GROMACS .gro file of C-alpha atoms in nm:
model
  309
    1UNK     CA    1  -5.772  12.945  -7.107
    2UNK     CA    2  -5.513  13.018  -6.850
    3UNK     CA    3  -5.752  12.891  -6.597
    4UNK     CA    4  -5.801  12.552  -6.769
    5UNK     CA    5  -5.456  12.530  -6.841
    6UNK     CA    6  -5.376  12.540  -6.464
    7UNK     CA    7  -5.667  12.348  -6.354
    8UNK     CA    8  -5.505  12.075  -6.591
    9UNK     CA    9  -5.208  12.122  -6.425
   10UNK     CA   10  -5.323  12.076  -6.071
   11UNK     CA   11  -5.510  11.767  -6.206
   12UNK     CA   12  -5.160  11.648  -6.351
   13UNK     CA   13  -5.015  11.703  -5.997
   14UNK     CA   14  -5.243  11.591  -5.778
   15UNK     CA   15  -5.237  11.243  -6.031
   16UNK     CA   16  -4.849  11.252  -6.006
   17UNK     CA   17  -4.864  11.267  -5.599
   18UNK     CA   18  -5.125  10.995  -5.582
   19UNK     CA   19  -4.951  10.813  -5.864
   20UNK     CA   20  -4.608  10.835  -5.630
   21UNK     CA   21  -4.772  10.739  -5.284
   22UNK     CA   22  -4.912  10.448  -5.486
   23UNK     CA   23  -4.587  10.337  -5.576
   24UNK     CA   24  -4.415  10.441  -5.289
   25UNK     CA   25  -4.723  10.231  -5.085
   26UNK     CA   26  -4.677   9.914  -5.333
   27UNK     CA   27  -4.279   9.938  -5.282
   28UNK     CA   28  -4.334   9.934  -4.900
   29UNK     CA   29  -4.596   9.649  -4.934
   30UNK     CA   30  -4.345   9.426  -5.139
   31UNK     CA   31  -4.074   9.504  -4.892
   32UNK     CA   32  -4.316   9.357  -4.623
   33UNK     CA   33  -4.415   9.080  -4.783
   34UNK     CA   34  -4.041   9.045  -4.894
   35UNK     CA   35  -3.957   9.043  -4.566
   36UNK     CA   36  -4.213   8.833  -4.463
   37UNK     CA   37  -4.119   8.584  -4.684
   38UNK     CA   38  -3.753   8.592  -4.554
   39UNK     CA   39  -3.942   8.553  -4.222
   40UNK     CA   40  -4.096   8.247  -4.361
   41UNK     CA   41  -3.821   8.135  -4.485
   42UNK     CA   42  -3.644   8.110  -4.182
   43UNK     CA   43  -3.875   7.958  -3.963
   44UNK     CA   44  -3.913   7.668  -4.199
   45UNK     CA   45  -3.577   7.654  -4.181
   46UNK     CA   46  -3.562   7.641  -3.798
   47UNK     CA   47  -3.854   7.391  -3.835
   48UNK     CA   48  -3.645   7.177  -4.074
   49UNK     CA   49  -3.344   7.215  -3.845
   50UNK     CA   50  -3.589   7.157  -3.557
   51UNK     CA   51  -3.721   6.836  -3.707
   52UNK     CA   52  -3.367   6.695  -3.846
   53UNK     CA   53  -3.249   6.743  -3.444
   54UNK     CA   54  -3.491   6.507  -3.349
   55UNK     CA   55  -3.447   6.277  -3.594
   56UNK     CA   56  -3.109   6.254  -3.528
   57UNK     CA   57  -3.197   6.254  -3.132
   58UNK     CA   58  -3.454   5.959  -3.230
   59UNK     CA   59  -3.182   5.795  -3.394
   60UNK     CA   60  -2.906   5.801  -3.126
   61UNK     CA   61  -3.222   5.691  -2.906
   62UNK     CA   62  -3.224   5.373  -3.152
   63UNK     CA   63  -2.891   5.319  -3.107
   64UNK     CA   64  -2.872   5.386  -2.748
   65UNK     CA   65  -3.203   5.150  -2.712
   66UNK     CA   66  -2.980   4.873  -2.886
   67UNK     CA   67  -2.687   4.929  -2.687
   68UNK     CA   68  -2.840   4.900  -2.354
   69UNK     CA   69  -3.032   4.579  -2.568
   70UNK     CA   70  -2.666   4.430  -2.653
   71UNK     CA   71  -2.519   4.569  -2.301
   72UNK     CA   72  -2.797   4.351  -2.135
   73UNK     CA   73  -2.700   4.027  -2.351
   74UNK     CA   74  -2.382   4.087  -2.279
   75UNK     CA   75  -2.443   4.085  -1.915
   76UNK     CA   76  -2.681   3.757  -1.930
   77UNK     CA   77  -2.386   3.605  -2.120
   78UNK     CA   78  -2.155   3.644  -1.869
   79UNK     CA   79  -2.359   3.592  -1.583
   80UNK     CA   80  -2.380   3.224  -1.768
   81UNK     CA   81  -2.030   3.204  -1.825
   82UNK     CA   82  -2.007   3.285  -1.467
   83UNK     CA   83  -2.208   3.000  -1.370
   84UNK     CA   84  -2.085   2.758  -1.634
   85UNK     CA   85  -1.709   2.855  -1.470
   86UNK     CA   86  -1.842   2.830  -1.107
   87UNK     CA   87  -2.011   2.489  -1.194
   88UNK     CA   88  -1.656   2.378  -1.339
   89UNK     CA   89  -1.429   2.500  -1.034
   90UNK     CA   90  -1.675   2.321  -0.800
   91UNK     CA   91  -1.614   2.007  -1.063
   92UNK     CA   92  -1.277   2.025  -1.028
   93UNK     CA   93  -1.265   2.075  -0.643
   94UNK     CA   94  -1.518   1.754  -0.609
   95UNK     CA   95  -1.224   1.559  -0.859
   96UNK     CA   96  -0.907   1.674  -0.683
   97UNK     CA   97  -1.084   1.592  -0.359
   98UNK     CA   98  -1.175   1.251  -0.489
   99UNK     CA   99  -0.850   1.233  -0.659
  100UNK     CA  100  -0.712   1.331  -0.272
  101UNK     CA  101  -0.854   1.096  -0.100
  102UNK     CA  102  -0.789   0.812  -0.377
  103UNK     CA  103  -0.389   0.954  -0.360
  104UNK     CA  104  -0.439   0.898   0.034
  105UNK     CA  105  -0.629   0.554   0.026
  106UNK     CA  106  -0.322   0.415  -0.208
  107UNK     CA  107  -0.073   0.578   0.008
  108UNK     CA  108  -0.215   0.424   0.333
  109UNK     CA  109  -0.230   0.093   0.125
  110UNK     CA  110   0.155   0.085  -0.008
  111UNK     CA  111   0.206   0.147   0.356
  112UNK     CA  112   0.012  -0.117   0.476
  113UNK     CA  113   0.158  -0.356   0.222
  114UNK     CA  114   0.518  -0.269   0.294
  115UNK     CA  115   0.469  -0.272   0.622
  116UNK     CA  116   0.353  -0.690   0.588
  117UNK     CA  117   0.632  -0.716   0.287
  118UNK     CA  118   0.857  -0.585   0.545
  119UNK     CA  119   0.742  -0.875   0.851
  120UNK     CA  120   0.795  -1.105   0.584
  121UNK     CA  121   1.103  -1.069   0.484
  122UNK     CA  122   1.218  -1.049   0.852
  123UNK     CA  123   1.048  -1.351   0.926
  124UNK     CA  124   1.250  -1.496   0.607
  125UNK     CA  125   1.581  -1.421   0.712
  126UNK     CA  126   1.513  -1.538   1.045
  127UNK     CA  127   1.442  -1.880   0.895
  128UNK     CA  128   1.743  -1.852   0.660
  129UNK     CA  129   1.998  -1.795   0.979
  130UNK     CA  130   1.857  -2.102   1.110
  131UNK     CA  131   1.972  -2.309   0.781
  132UNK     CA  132   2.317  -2.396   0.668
  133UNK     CA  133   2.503  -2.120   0.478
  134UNK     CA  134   2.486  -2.353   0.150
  135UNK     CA  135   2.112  -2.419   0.178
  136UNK     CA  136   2.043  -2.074   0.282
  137UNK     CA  137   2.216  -1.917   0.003
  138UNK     CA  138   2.003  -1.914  -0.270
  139UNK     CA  139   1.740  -1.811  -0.103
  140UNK     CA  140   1.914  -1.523   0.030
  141UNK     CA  141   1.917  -1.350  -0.308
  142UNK     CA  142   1.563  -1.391  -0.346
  143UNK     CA  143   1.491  -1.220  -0.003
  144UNK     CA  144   1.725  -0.994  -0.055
  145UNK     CA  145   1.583  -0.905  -0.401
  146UNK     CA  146   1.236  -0.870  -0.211
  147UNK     CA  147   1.335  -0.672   0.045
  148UNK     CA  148   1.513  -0.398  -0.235
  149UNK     CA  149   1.232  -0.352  -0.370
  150UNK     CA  150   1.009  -0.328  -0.088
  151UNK     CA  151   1.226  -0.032   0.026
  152UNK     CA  152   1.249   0.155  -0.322
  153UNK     CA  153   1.254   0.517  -0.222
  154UNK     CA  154   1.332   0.447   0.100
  155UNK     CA  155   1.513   0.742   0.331
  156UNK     CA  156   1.416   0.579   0.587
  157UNK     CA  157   1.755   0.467   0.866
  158UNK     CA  158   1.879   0.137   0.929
  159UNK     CA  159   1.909   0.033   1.208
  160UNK     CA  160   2.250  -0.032   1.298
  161UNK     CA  161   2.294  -0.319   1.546
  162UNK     CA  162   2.644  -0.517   1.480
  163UNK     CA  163   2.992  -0.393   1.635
  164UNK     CA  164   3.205  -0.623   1.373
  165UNK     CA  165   3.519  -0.589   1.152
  166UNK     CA  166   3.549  -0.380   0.872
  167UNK     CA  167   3.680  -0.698   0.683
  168UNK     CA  168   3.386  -0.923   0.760
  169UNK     CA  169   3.128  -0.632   0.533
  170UNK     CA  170   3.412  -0.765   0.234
  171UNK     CA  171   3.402  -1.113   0.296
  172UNK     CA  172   3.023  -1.181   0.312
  173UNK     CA  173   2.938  -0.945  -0.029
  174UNK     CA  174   3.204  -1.179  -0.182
  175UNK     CA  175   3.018  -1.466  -0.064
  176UNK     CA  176   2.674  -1.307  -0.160
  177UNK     CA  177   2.772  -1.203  -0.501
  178UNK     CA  178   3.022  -1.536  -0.596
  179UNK     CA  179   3.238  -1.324  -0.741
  180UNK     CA  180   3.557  -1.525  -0.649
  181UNK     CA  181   3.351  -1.813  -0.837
  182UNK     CA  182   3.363  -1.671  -1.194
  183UNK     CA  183   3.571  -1.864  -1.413
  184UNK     CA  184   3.631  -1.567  -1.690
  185UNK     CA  185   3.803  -1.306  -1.484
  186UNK     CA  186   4.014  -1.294  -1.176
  187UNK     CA  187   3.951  -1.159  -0.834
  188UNK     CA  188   4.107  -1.005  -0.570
  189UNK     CA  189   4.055  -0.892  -0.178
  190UNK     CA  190   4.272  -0.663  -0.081
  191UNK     CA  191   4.264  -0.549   0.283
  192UNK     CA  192   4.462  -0.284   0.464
  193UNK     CA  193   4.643  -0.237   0.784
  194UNK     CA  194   4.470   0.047   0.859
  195UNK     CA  195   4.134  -0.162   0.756
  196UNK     CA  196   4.155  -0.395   1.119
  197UNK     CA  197   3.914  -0.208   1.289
  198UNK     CA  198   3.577  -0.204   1.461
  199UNK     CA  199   3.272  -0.042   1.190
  200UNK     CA  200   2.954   0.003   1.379
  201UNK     CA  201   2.679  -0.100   1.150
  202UNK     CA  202   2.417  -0.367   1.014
  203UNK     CA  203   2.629  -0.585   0.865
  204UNK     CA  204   2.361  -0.750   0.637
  205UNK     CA  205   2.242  -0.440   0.502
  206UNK     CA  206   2.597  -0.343   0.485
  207UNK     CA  207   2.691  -0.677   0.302
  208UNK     CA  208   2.447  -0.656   0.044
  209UNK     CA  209   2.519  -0.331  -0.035
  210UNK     CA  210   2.830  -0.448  -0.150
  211UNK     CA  211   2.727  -0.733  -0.282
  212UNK     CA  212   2.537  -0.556  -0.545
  213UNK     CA  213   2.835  -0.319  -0.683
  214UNK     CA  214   3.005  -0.667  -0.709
  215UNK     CA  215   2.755  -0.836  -0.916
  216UNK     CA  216   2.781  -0.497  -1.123
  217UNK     CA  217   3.132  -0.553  -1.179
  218UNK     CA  218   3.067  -0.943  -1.233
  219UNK     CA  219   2.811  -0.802  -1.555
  220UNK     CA  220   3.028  -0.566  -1.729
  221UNK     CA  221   3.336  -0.764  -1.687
  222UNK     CA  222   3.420  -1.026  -1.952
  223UNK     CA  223   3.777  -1.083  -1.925
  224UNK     CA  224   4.083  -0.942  -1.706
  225UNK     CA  225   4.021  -0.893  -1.297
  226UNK     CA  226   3.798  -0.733  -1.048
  227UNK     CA  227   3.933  -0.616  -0.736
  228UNK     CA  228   3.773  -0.525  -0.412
  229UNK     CA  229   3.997  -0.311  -0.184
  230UNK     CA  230   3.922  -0.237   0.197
  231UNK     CA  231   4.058   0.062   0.373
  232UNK     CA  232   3.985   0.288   0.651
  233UNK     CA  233   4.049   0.664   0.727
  234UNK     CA  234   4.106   0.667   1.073
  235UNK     CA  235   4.087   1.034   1.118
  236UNK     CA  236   3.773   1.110   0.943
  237UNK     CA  237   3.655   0.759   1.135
  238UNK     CA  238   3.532   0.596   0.807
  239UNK     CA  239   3.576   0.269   0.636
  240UNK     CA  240   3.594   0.270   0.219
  241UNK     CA  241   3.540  -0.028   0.008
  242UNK     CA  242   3.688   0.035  -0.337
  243UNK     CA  243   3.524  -0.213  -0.624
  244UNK     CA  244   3.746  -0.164  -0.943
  245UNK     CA  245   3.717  -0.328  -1.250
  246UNK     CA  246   3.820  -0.379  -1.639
  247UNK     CA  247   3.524  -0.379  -1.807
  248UNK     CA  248   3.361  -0.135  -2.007
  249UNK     CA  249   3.338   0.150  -1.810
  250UNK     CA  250   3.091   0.414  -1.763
  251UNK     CA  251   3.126   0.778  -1.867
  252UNK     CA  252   3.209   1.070  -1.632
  253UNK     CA  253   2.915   1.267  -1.737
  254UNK     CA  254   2.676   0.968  -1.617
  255UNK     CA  255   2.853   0.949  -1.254
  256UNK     CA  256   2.492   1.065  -1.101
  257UNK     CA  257   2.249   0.887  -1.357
  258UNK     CA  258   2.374   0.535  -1.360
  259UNK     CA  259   2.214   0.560  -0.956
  260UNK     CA  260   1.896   0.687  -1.087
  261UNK     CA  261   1.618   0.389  -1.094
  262UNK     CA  262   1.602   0.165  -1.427
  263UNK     CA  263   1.877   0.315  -1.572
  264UNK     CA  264   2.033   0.088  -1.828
  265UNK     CA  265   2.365   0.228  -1.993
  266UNK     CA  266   2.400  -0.058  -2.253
  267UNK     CA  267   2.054  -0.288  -2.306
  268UNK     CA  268   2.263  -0.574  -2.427
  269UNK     CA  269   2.345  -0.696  -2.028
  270UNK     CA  270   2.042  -0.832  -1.850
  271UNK     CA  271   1.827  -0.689  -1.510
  272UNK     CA  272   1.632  -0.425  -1.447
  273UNK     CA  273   1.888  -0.121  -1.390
  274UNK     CA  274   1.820  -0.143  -0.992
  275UNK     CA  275   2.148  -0.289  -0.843
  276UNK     CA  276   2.299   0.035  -0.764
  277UNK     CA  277   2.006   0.264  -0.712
  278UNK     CA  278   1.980  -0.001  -0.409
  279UNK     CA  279   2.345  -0.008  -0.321
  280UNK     CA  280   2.347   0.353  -0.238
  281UNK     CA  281   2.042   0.376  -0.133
  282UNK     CA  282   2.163   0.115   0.181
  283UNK     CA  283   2.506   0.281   0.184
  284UNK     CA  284   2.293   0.664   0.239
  285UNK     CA  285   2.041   0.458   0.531
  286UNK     CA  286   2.380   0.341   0.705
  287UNK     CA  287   2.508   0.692   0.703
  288UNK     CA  288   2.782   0.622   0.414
  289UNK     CA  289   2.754   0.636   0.038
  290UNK     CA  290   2.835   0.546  -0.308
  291UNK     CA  291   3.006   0.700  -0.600
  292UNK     CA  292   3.175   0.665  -0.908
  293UNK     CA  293   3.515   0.756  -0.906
  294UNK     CA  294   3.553   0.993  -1.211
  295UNK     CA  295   3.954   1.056  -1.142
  296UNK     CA  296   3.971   0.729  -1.243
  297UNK     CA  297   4.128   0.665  -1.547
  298UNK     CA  298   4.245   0.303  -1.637
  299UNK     CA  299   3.998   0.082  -1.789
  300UNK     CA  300   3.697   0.013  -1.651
  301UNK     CA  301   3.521   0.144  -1.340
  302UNK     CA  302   3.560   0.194  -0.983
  303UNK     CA  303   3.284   0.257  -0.709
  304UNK     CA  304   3.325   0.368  -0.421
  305UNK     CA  305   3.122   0.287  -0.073
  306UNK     CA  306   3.142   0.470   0.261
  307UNK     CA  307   3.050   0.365   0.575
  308UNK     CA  308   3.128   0.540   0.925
  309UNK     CA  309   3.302   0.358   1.171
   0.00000   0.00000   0.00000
């Protein structure tokens, strides 16, 4: 009985150890395949990581591919632009060079034209010394007018060719102009002492000159006197010619523009706003010149004009 009783025990024991390495065997094979499965796990992990990379690398590809696509239009656009801008410059050039040699064909023309305006009017007034000072006269103006505007702009010198007195440059504007004629003011010559001297000039030019600040005075003057004063500066070796007047008057602050070409101060008077921008234009070409006395302060205007003796 004792036998069977420890037989049974061995039996239970030998059950118990197989029963434990089972276990302990299924425990060990479940931690494998546990860790397998974490194994597993993290290679498709890696593979999903792997496989999201190069999506992501296709997709910066993509983008890169379009850049490079939009870099290239990019280029082709300016490379037109380019050639649209080159293609305009070498417009351009081809019209300022056309536009050049137009500029030079007119200037060579104007030349050319004052240059037989110019023979002309010397013929003219070659004819006009032959005639009588009465029949000559009105035609004078008309020359005269002529040759103003032929020399518009003109910096060019005159030539200065008459050794005469300093009163004779008074005496023929007053007979150019007719300003000892007009019935509706009075007139006056005044002439210096100091003013019998020798002036070294072109007394027509000269003359005309101051012939046109006299028919200015003759405009703007309806009633009390105009008076044309000759002195000379024997020291500084000039003579001045002094045209004052007492009619309206022009306004300090327009003492340069009233010179300036087709300036009109009032609109109401008639001509062209010429007659002075040629006055000093012939004073400047005889080495003198022309100004508007601002210091003056009666009524009316006086002008100025300089010539060297």
């Amino acid at each position: 009985m004792i036998w069977i009783i420890i037989a049974l025990a061995l039996v239970v024991a030998v059950l118990c150890v197989a029963l434990y390495f089972q276990i302990k065997g299924s425990r060990d094979q479940a931690g494998e395949q546990e860790a397998l499965l974490r194994d597993y796990q993290r290679r498709v992990d890696e593979q999903q990581q792997l496989l999201e990379d190069y999506r992501s690398l296709q997709k910066n590809f993509e983008n890169v591919g379009e850049g490079y696509e939009q870099a290239l239009d990019l280029y082709d656009k300016m490379e037109e632009n380019s050639r649209k801008l080159e293609e305009r410059n070498a417009f351009l050039e081809k019209q300022n060079a056309d536009l050049q040699t137009a500029s030079n064909s007119n200037t060579e023309a104007m030349r050319t034209s004052k240059e037989f305006i110019q023979q002309v009017v010397q013929k003219m007034t070659k004819e006009l010394d032959k005639m009588e000072a009465s029949a000559a006269a009105p035609l004078a103006g008309l020359v005269y007018s002529i040759q103003d505007a032929n020399d518009l702009g003109s910096e060019s010198a005159i030539e200065l060719n008459d050794n005469i007195m300093a009163e004779q440059v008074a005496k023929q504007a007053v007979a150019e102009s007719a300003i000892d004629k007009c019935q509706y003011f009075t007139f006056e010559l005044k002439v210096s002492p100091q003013a019998a001297s020798m002036l070294h000039t072109n007394e027509k030019q000269a003359g005309h000159a101051l012939a046109l600040v006299l028919d200015n005075a003759k405009k703007f003057t309806t009633d009390g006197c105009v008076t044309l004063s000759v002195d000379a500066d024997l020291q500084e070796s000039k003579v001045t010619y002094t045209v004052e007047d007492t009619g309206m008057g022009v306004p300090a602050n327009e003492a340069d523009r009233i010179f300036e070409p087709y300036v009109k101060l009032n609109s109401y008077f008639d001509g062209q706003g010429l007659g002075l921008t040629f006055a000093r234009s012939i004073a400047r070409r005889l080495s003198g010149d022309l100004v508007l006395d601002t210091t003056h302060t009666g009524k009316g205007a006086r002008f100025v004009m300089t010539l060297p003796m």
